[in-house]
Amino acid sequence: MTEGTSRLRARSIVGSWFAVLTTVLVAVAVVGGAAAYTAHVAPGTETEQVERTHWRADGAFQHSADVTRENPVFPVGSTLSDRSTYYAGPAPVLDGQYTLTYAGADAEPATVDLDATLVIQSSSEETVFWSDRTSLEATSVESVAPGESVDLGFSVNATAVADRRAAIQESLGDTEGEISTFVRVDATVAGSLNGQPANRSFTHRLPIAVSGETYSVGPAEAGSEPVTTTRTVRTPREYGPFWSIGGPLLFVLGVAGVGGLVVGWRENAFTLSEAERDLLAFREERAEFDEWVVRARLSTAFDDRARADAESLGDVVDFAIDADTGVIENPDTGLFYAVADELVVVYEPPALARSEPPAGDEEAGSLGALLGDGVTLADEAADESDDGAPAVDETDDGAPAADESDGQSDGESKNAESPSPEEGDSDPSVE
């Protein structure tokens, strides 16, 4: 039993592209092996900068103003607190408080110095043209434990601030820059880190804007001021599924493919014999011209016609198209015929194709009308009599009848062979 067309074609392709396929599979194995080795054996490391906070100082402002003058809205003696706008007439003095909280899980006690200053200045984005500073309050606390706070209170008279700013402007005249007023708190936290001094100095501000009969406070420029250290940490590099899973799969695929190619090459599995190449070419040609071929058995009425042997099935099909006839495949012999009035073109397939068992005989419905006289559907019982003996025409005296025809009828050649007498029988017409 010969191989299927797909298998023969696959062997032929692999044999033709053996070097290329081997190179590709080797490359796949190398890439997969490198990816697998990198992901699982030597992933390498990544350098990362890790910042650690040892302790921090959190600053915050609170403010309020007591109502000291009669007005129709706020009772005298009441306190207005944490408002964005205050009224200079009823409550001209702003009472503020700055709170610094010292925190840190592994922090040691620290010394905290706070100094509050009222600043009136004219400045641009990069230049301070003039500045007037008035010291408000200051405090220093030693041995502040983590979690403890230090408070610094101060007071600012909004009316006095307005008068002071007006006096400066009148004295200096029109100056460049924008005039601003704020309470500045300079803070210093003197702590330690691993037994070594670790100081942190910073400044927080509380803006105050006086405008006519009102003054606005805030928003405060304060927050957390940490003391940190940075160290370099190396961690194993992590890879995605393409490296960790795809790498081993590619390696196994490449190695298995190369191994299969090598084994097949050693056993000549990818080299087609000449007979197999002819068989593959015939099968492909047979599939290409399948619609032109009819399977049927031929009688022997074409023995006297001129016969031409074709080199390929395609040549038979070309002749059949030109002669307006069909192509017949004899399932018994595997030969292909194209029958014309004066010529029979025959193609003999490769030996392996003829050795294959026929797929099944198929009746050709109107074959006689297609090919003309002399072509009949074969019937194995047609040449036998009812008792199973061959049918023979005899003369009156028992001898086989002689064919007196000259062999030519209506332009077609017919030759009928007489059966030979059986051994032991005598012919009455011969002494």
Short mmCIF file of C-alpha atoms in Angstrom, two decimals:
data_model
loop_
_atom_site.label_atom_id
_atom_site.label_comp_id
_atom_site.label_asym_id
_atom_site.label_seq_id
_atom_site.Cartn_x
_atom_site.Cartn_y
_atom_site.Cartn_z
CA MET A 1 0.00 0.00 0.00
CA THR A 2 1.53 3.26 -1.10
CA GLU A 3 1.60 6.41 1.00
CA GLY A 4 -1.03 9.13 0.75
CA THR A 5 -0.48 12.21 -1.36
CA SER A 6 -0.21 14.51 1.66
CA ARG A 7 2.47 12.36 3.25
CA LEU A 8 4.47 12.12 0.03
CA ARG A 9 4.20 15.87 -0.48
CA ALA A 10 5.29 16.51 3.10
CA ARG A 11 8.31 14.26 2.71
CA SER A 12 9.20 16.01 -0.54
CA ILE A 13 8.93 19.48 1.04
CA VAL A 14 10.98 18.50 4.08
CA GLY A 15 13.62 16.94 1.86
CA SER A 16 13.83 20.06 -0.32
CA TRP A 17 13.97 22.46 2.64
CA PHE A 18 15.91 20.25 5.02
CA ALA A 19 18.80 22.68 5.60
CA VAL A 20 16.49 25.66 6.07
CA LEU A 21 14.17 23.80 8.46
CA THR A 22 17.12 22.53 10.46
CA THR A 23 18.55 26.03 10.76
CA VAL A 24 15.21 27.47 11.85
CA LEU A 25 14.65 24.77 14.47
CA VAL A 26 18.18 25.19 15.81
CA ALA A 27 17.55 28.92 16.10
CA VAL A 28 14.25 28.25 17.90
CA ALA A 29 16.00 25.89 20.32
CA VAL A 30 18.77 28.43 20.99
CA VAL A 31 16.31 31.27 21.59
CA GLY A 32 14.09 29.12 23.79
CA GLY A 33 17.05 27.79 25.74
CA ALA A 34 18.44 31.27 26.29
CA ALA A 35 15.04 32.53 27.45
CA ALA A 36 14.54 29.56 29.78
CA TYR A 37 18.06 29.90 31.21
CA THR A 38 17.61 33.61 31.77
CA ALA A 39 14.20 33.26 33.41
CA HIS A 40 14.91 30.25 35.64
CA VAL A 41 18.67 29.82 36.10
CA ALA A 42 20.28 33.25 35.86
CA PRO A 43 17.55 35.90 36.01
CA GLY A 44 20.00 38.63 37.04
CA THR A 45 19.23 41.46 39.42
CA GLU A 46 17.63 44.86 39.31
CA THR A 47 19.03 47.85 41.16
CA GLU A 48 16.47 49.87 43.07
CA GLN A 49 16.86 52.91 45.27
CA VAL A 50 14.90 52.40 48.50
CA GLU A 51 14.18 55.44 50.62
CA ARG A 52 13.57 55.03 54.34
CA THR A 53 12.07 57.67 56.62
CA HIS A 54 13.59 57.62 60.09
CA TRP A 55 11.69 60.53 61.58
CA ARG A 56 9.67 63.53 60.44
CA ALA A 57 8.39 66.88 61.66
CA ASP A 58 4.81 67.81 60.80
CA GLY A 59 3.91 71.51 60.97
CA ALA A 60 0.43 73.06 61.01
CA PHE A 61 -1.14 76.48 61.62
CA GLN A 62 -4.32 77.35 63.51
CA HIS A 63 -5.68 80.85 63.84
CA SER A 64 -8.57 82.77 65.37
CA ALA A 65 -9.66 86.33 66.24
CA ASP A 66 -11.61 87.61 69.27
CA VAL A 67 -14.39 90.14 68.66
CA THR A 68 -13.48 93.24 70.72
CA ARG A 69 -15.58 95.99 69.17
CA GLU A 70 -19.31 96.48 68.85
CA ASN A 71 -20.88 95.41 65.56
CA PRO A 72 -24.34 94.33 64.44
CA VAL A 73 -23.32 90.76 63.61
CA PHE A 74 -20.77 89.25 65.98
CA PRO A 75 -21.14 89.49 69.79
CA VAL A 76 -18.30 91.13 71.66
CA GLY A 77 -16.17 88.51 73.37
CA SER A 78 -16.93 85.78 70.81
CA THR A 79 -14.11 84.06 68.92
CA LEU A 80 -13.90 83.61 65.18
CA SER A 81 -11.61 80.71 64.31
CA ASP A 82 -10.01 79.20 61.22
CA ARG A 83 -11.79 81.49 58.80
CA SER A 84 -10.43 82.53 55.45
CA THR A 85 -11.54 86.15 56.01
CA TYR A 86 -11.75 88.25 59.18
CA TYR A 87 -13.09 91.79 59.75
CA ALA A 88 -10.52 94.32 60.89
CA GLY A 89 -13.11 96.53 62.65
CA PRO A 90 -14.72 94.04 65.12
CA ALA A 91 -11.67 91.68 65.39
CA PRO A 92 -8.42 93.41 64.39
CA VAL A 93 -5.98 91.02 66.15
CA LEU A 94 -5.24 87.62 64.68
CA ASP A 95 -4.17 85.01 67.19
CA GLY A 96 -2.17 82.24 65.59
CA GLN A 97 -0.58 79.03 66.71
CA TYR A 98 2.00 76.89 65.01
CA THR A 99 2.23 73.26 66.10
CA LEU A 100 5.17 71.01 65.27
CA THR A 101 4.73 67.28 65.84
CA TYR A 102 7.82 65.09 66.07
CA ALA A 103 7.20 61.49 64.88
CA GLY A 104 9.16 58.38 63.98
CA ALA A 105 9.00 54.71 64.91
CA ASP A 106 12.75 54.39 65.47
CA ALA A 107 13.42 58.08 66.27
CA GLU A 108 15.35 59.26 69.31
CA PRO A 109 14.41 62.35 71.37
CA ALA A 110 15.22 65.65 69.61
CA THR A 111 15.56 69.34 70.36
CA VAL A 112 13.03 71.67 68.64
CA ASP A 113 13.61 75.39 68.04
CA LEU A 114 10.77 77.58 66.67
CA ASP A 115 10.96 81.28 65.73
CA ALA A 116 7.96 83.24 64.37
CA THR A 117 8.48 86.47 62.38
CA LEU A 118 6.06 88.88 60.69
CA VAL A 119 7.36 89.70 57.23
CA ILE A 120 6.24 92.50 54.91
CA GLN A 121 8.12 92.49 51.62
CA SER A 122 8.07 93.44 47.99
CA SER A 123 9.32 90.78 45.63
CA SER A 124 9.07 89.22 42.19
CA GLU A 125 9.48 85.57 41.32
CA GLU A 126 13.25 85.70 41.70
CA THR A 127 14.07 88.97 43.50
CA VAL A 128 13.17 90.50 46.90
CA PHE A 129 13.26 94.30 46.51
CA TRP A 130 12.72 95.16 50.18
CA SER A 131 11.69 93.27 53.32
CA ASP A 132 10.50 94.39 56.76
CA ARG A 133 10.73 91.82 59.56
CA THR A 134 9.19 91.94 63.01
CA SER A 135 9.96 89.20 65.52
CA LEU A 136 6.84 87.73 67.10
CA GLU A 137 7.61 84.73 69.33
CA ALA A 138 10.25 82.04 69.74
CA THR A 139 10.62 78.86 71.73
CA SER A 140 13.11 76.03 72.24
CA VAL A 141 12.27 72.66 73.71
CA GLU A 142 14.83 69.98 74.47
CA SER A 143 14.26 66.25 74.45
CA VAL A 144 11.06 66.07 72.49
CA ALA A 145 10.10 62.41 72.31
CA PRO A 146 8.56 60.84 69.19
CA GLY A 147 4.83 61.54 69.14
CA GLU A 148 5.11 64.77 71.16
CA SER A 149 4.30 68.26 69.87
CA VAL A 150 5.69 71.76 70.41
CA ASP A 151 3.35 74.79 70.16
CA LEU A 152 4.29 78.36 69.34
CA GLY A 153 1.65 81.11 69.71
CA PHE A 154 1.77 84.56 68.09
CA SER A 155 -0.48 87.57 67.48
CA VAL A 156 -0.70 89.95 64.52
CA ASN A 157 -2.68 93.21 64.51
CA ALA A 158 -4.13 93.57 61.05
CA THR A 159 -4.68 97.33 61.43
CA ALA A 160 -1.03 97.82 62.49
CA VAL A 161 0.12 95.73 59.52
CA ALA A 162 -1.84 97.96 57.13
CA ASP A 163 -0.38 101.10 58.68
CA ARG A 164 3.15 99.74 58.56
CA ARG A 165 2.89 98.77 54.90
CA ALA A 166 1.44 102.18 53.99
CA ALA A 167 4.27 103.95 55.78
CA ILE A 168 6.90 101.91 53.94
CA GLN A 169 5.32 102.55 50.59
CA GLU A 170 5.05 106.27 51.30
CA SER A 171 8.69 106.37 52.31
CA LEU A 172 10.04 104.34 49.38
CA GLY A 173 7.54 105.48 46.79
CA ASP A 174 6.43 103.18 44.01
CA THR A 175 8.69 100.13 43.99
CA GLU A 176 8.90 97.11 41.74
CA GLY A 177 7.49 93.79 42.78
CA GLU A 178 4.38 92.66 44.63
CA ILE A 179 3.87 93.44 48.30
CA SER A 180 3.03 90.44 50.48
CA THR A 181 2.58 89.87 54.21
CA PHE A 182 3.03 86.55 56.02
CA VAL A 183 4.03 84.98 59.30
CA ARG A 184 7.20 83.01 58.85
CA VAL A 185 8.10 80.20 61.27
CA ASP A 186 11.69 78.95 61.13
CA ALA A 187 11.93 75.49 62.66
CA THR A 188 14.96 73.41 63.52
CA VAL A 189 14.77 69.82 64.72
CA ALA A 190 18.06 68.49 66.04
CA GLY A 191 17.77 64.72 66.26
CA SER A 192 20.07 61.76 65.77
CA LEU A 193 20.32 58.81 63.45
CA ASN A 194 22.18 55.67 64.45
CA GLY A 195 23.97 57.66 67.13
CA GLN A 196 24.99 60.41 64.71
CA PRO A 197 23.55 63.97 64.65
CA ALA A 198 20.71 64.43 62.17
CA ASN A 199 19.32 67.96 61.96
CA ARG A 200 16.46 69.21 59.84
CA SER A 201 15.72 72.94 59.28
CA PHE A 202 12.78 74.27 57.33
CA THR A 203 10.39 77.23 57.04
CA HIS A 204 6.59 77.31 57.04
CA ARG A 205 4.44 80.32 56.18
CA LEU A 206 0.99 81.69 56.97
CA PRO A 207 0.01 84.43 54.42
CA ILE A 208 -1.99 87.46 55.64
CA ALA A 209 -3.52 89.83 53.09
CA VAL A 210 -4.99 93.08 54.47
CA SER A 211 -7.47 94.85 52.18
CA GLY A 212 -9.52 97.73 53.54
CA GLU A 213 -11.79 96.58 56.38
CA THR A 214 -11.00 92.86 55.98
CA TYR A 215 -7.97 90.63 56.04
CA SER A 216 -7.57 87.16 54.62
CA VAL A 217 -5.52 84.36 56.14
CA GLY A 218 -4.02 81.38 54.35
CA PRO A 219 -3.79 79.02 52.78
CA ALA A 220 -0.91 77.92 55.00
CA GLU A 221 2.33 76.74 53.45
CA ALA A 222 3.14 73.90 55.85
CA GLY A 223 3.43 70.15 55.84
CA SER A 224 5.64 67.19 56.66
CA GLU A 225 9.42 67.44 56.67
CA PRO A 226 11.00 63.96 56.76
CA VAL A 227 14.53 62.82 57.51
CA THR A 228 15.33 59.97 55.16
CA THR A 229 18.20 57.80 54.03
CA THR A 230 18.51 56.10 50.65
CA ARG A 231 20.12 52.75 50.05
CA THR A 232 20.61 50.61 46.97
CA VAL A 233 18.77 47.29 46.94
CA ARG A 234 19.34 44.53 44.41
CA THR A 235 16.39 42.27 43.73
CA PRO A 236 16.05 39.28 41.36
CA ARG A 237 14.69 40.37 38.00
CA GLU A 238 11.24 39.01 37.22
CA TYR A 239 10.15 37.85 33.77
CA GLY A 240 6.77 37.42 32.19
CA PRO A 241 5.20 34.21 30.84
CA PHE A 242 6.88 34.64 27.44
CA TRP A 243 10.25 34.05 29.11
CA SER A 244 9.31 31.69 31.94
CA ILE A 245 6.89 29.46 29.99
CA GLY A 246 7.50 30.27 26.34
CA GLY A 247 11.27 29.77 26.64
CA PRO A 248 11.12 26.12 27.77
CA LEU A 249 8.41 25.36 25.20
CA LEU A 250 10.46 26.80 22.36
CA PHE A 251 13.52 24.89 23.54
CA VAL A 252 11.66 21.56 23.66
CA LEU A 253 10.05 22.25 20.27
CA GLY A 254 13.37 23.13 18.65
CA VAL A 255 15.26 20.15 20.09
CA ALA A 256 12.47 17.70 19.24
CA GLY A 257 12.23 19.09 15.71
CA VAL A 258 15.98 18.88 15.08
CA GLY A 259 16.05 15.36 16.51
CA GLY A 260 13.20 14.29 14.26
CA LEU A 261 14.87 15.77 11.20
CA VAL A 262 18.19 14.09 11.98
CA VAL A 263 16.58 10.69 12.53
CA GLY A 264 14.55 11.03 9.35
CA TRP A 265 17.63 12.09 7.39
CA ARG A 266 19.60 9.08 8.61
CA GLU A 267 16.78 6.76 7.57
CA ASN A 268 16.29 8.55 4.22
CA ALA A 269 12.73 9.29 5.23
CA PHE A 270 12.73 12.59 3.37
CA THR A 271 14.19 11.32 0.10
CA LEU A 272 11.62 10.18 -2.46
CA SER A 273 12.57 7.45 -4.86
CA GLU A 274 12.12 8.08 -8.54
CA ALA A 275 9.01 5.93 -8.49
CA GLU A 276 7.58 7.88 -5.57
CA ARG A 277 8.31 11.19 -7.30
CA ASP A 278 6.54 9.95 -10.41
CA LEU A 279 3.62 8.77 -8.27
CA LEU A 280 3.33 12.14 -6.52
CA ALA A 281 3.43 14.00 -9.83
CA PHE A 282 0.78 11.67 -11.28
CA ARG A 283 -1.53 12.06 -8.27
CA GLU A 284 -1.32 15.82 -8.43
CA GLU A 285 -2.00 15.74 -12.17
CA ARG A 286 -4.85 13.25 -11.66
CA ALA A 287 -6.47 15.54 -9.09
CA GLU A 288 -6.05 18.52 -11.39
CA PHE A 289 -7.82 16.84 -14.33
CA ASP A 290 -10.35 14.82 -12.36
CA GLU A 291 -13.35 16.51 -14.03
CA TRP A 292 -12.13 15.34 -17.46
CA VAL A 293 -11.77 11.65 -16.52
CA VAL A 294 -14.44 8.94 -16.63
CA ARG A 295 -13.82 5.48 -15.15
CA ALA A 296 -15.00 2.70 -17.44
CA ARG A 297 -13.87 -0.64 -18.96
CA LEU A 298 -13.06 -0.67 -22.68
CA SER A 299 -13.77 -3.44 -25.18
CA THR A 300 -11.01 -4.69 -27.51
CA ALA A 301 -12.54 -3.08 -30.57
CA PHE A 302 -9.71 -0.51 -30.88
CA ASP A 303 -6.84 -2.90 -31.54
CA ASP A 304 -6.57 -1.94 -35.22
CA ARG A 305 -6.69 1.83 -34.67
CA ALA A 306 -3.54 3.85 -34.61
CA ARG A 307 -2.24 4.21 -31.05
CA ALA A 308 -0.16 7.03 -29.64
CA ASP A 309 1.49 6.93 -26.21
CA ALA A 310 1.27 10.18 -24.23
CA GLU A 311 3.97 11.41 -21.89
CA SER A 312 1.52 12.65 -19.28
CA LEU A 313 -2.13 12.69 -18.36
CA GLY A 314 -2.19 16.38 -19.27
CA ASP A 315 -1.27 15.48 -22.87
CA VAL A 316 -4.20 13.05 -23.02
CA VAL A 317 -6.55 15.73 -21.70
CA ASP A 318 -5.25 18.24 -24.24
CA PHE A 319 -5.85 15.76 -27.06
CA ALA A 320 -9.33 14.94 -25.77
CA ILE A 321 -10.23 18.64 -25.71
CA ASP A 322 -8.99 19.13 -29.30
CA ALA A 323 -10.77 15.96 -30.51
CA ASP A 324 -14.00 16.81 -28.67
CA THR A 325 -13.97 13.53 -26.81
CA GLY A 326 -13.45 12.34 -23.27
CA VAL A 327 -10.72 10.71 -21.21
CA ILE A 328 -11.36 7.19 -19.95
CA GLU A 329 -9.54 5.51 -17.08
CA ASN A 330 -9.65 1.74 -17.23
CA PRO A 331 -9.96 0.57 -13.60
CA ASP A 332 -8.53 -2.86 -14.49
CA THR A 333 -5.30 -1.65 -16.11
CA GLY A 334 -5.06 1.88 -14.80
CA LEU A 335 -4.47 3.18 -18.35
CA PHE A 336 -5.98 6.42 -19.61
CA TYR A 337 -7.49 6.65 -23.12
CA ALA A 338 -8.66 9.44 -25.37
CA VAL A 339 -10.45 7.81 -28.34
CA ALA A 340 -10.83 9.64 -31.66
CA ASP A 341 -12.05 8.36 -35.05
CA GLU A 342 -8.58 7.52 -36.37
CA LEU A 343 -6.41 7.55 -33.26
CA VAL A 344 -6.32 6.32 -29.65
CA VAL A 345 -4.05 8.26 -27.31
CA VAL A 346 -2.97 6.23 -24.27
CA TYR A 347 -1.18 7.25 -21.11
CA GLU A 348 0.34 4.64 -18.82
CA PRO A 349 0.66 5.90 -15.20
CA PRO A 350 3.67 5.09 -13.03
CA ALA A 351 3.98 1.54 -11.76
CA LEU A 352 3.12 2.47 -8.17
CA ALA A 353 -0.08 4.16 -9.31
CA ARG A 354 -1.14 1.07 -11.29
CA SER A 355 -0.42 -1.16 -8.31
CA GLU A 356 -2.87 0.74 -6.13
CA PRO A 357 -6.28 -0.93 -5.74
CA PRO A 358 -8.99 1.02 -7.55
CA ALA A 359 -11.18 3.17 -5.40
CA GLY A 360 -14.26 1.48 -6.89
CA ASP A 361 -15.68 1.17 -10.35
CA GLU A 362 -18.05 3.89 -11.38
CA GLU A 363 -20.50 3.49 -14.24
CA ALA A 364 -20.24 6.06 -17.03
CA GLY A 365 -23.87 6.73 -17.96
CA SER A 366 -23.79 7.73 -21.59
CA LEU A 367 -20.26 6.69 -22.46
CA GLY A 368 -21.18 5.21 -25.82
CA ALA A 369 -22.78 8.43 -26.96
CA LEU A 370 -19.71 10.36 -25.78
CA LEU A 371 -17.07 8.27 -27.58
CA GLY A 372 -18.95 6.76 -30.52
CA ASP A 373 -19.05 3.18 -31.73
CA GLY A 374 -16.47 0.73 -30.53
CA VAL A 375 -16.52 1.72 -26.82
CA THR A 376 -18.71 -0.31 -24.48
CA LEU A 377 -19.10 -0.56 -20.76
CA ALA A 378 -17.36 -3.75 -19.74
CA ASP A 379 -19.48 -6.52 -18.22
CA GLU A 380 -17.63 -9.56 -17.04
CA ALA A 381 -20.63 -11.77 -17.75
CA ALA A 382 -21.32 -10.36 -21.23
CA ASP A 383 -18.98 -12.80 -23.02
CA GLU A 384 -20.36 -15.91 -21.31
CA SER A 385 -23.39 -18.01 -22.30
CA ASP A 386 -26.10 -19.06 -19.91
CA ASP A 387 -24.19 -22.26 -19.01
CA GLY A 388 -20.94 -20.39 -18.38
CA ALA A 389 -19.19 -21.43 -21.68
CA PRO A 390 -17.90 -18.82 -24.10
CA ALA A 391 -20.37 -18.00 -26.87
CA VAL A 392 -19.00 -19.17 -30.31
CA ASP A 393 -20.67 -18.86 -33.73
CA GLU A 394 -20.50 -22.17 -35.65
CA THR A 395 -21.30 -23.31 -39.18
CA ASP A 396 -23.81 -25.97 -39.97
CA ASP A 397 -21.16 -28.70 -39.80
CA GLY A 398 -19.92 -27.58 -36.38
CA ALA A 399 -16.81 -25.67 -37.47
CA PRO A 400 -16.21 -22.12 -36.38
CA ALA A 401 -17.61 -19.66 -38.85
CA ALA A 402 -15.01 -17.81 -40.86
CA ASP A 403 -15.13 -14.01 -41.07
CA GLU A 404 -15.60 -13.16 -44.73
CA SER A 405 -15.59 -9.46 -44.19
CA ASP A 406 -12.67 -7.50 -45.56
CA GLY A 407 -12.26 -5.85 -42.16
CA GLN A 408 -13.48 -2.44 -43.36
CA SER A 409 -16.98 -1.22 -42.57
CA ASP A 410 -18.09 2.45 -42.64
CA GLY A 411 -14.50 3.62 -42.30
CA GLU A 412 -13.89 1.75 -39.04
CA SER A 413 -11.59 -1.28 -38.57
CA LYS A 414 -12.95 -4.35 -36.81
CA ASN A 415 -11.11 -7.57 -36.13
CA ALA A 416 -12.83 -10.57 -34.58
CA GLU A 417 -10.76 -13.54 -33.49
CA SER A 418 -12.27 -17.01 -33.78
CA PRO A 419 -11.94 -19.25 -30.79
CA SER A 420 -9.56 -22.17 -31.26
CA PRO A 421 -11.02 -25.69 -31.11
CA GLU A 422 -10.70 -27.42 -27.84
CA GLU A 423 -7.99 -30.01 -27.53
CA GLY A 424 -9.22 -33.45 -28.61
CA ASP A 425 -12.08 -32.23 -30.76
CA SER A 426 -11.92 -32.79 -34.54
CA ASP A 427 -12.91 -30.22 -37.09
CA PRO A 428 -15.26 -31.79 -39.63
CA SER A 429 -14.00 -29.44 -42.33
CA VAL A 430 -10.38 -30.54 -41.88
CA GLU A 431 -9.18 -34.06 -42.62
#
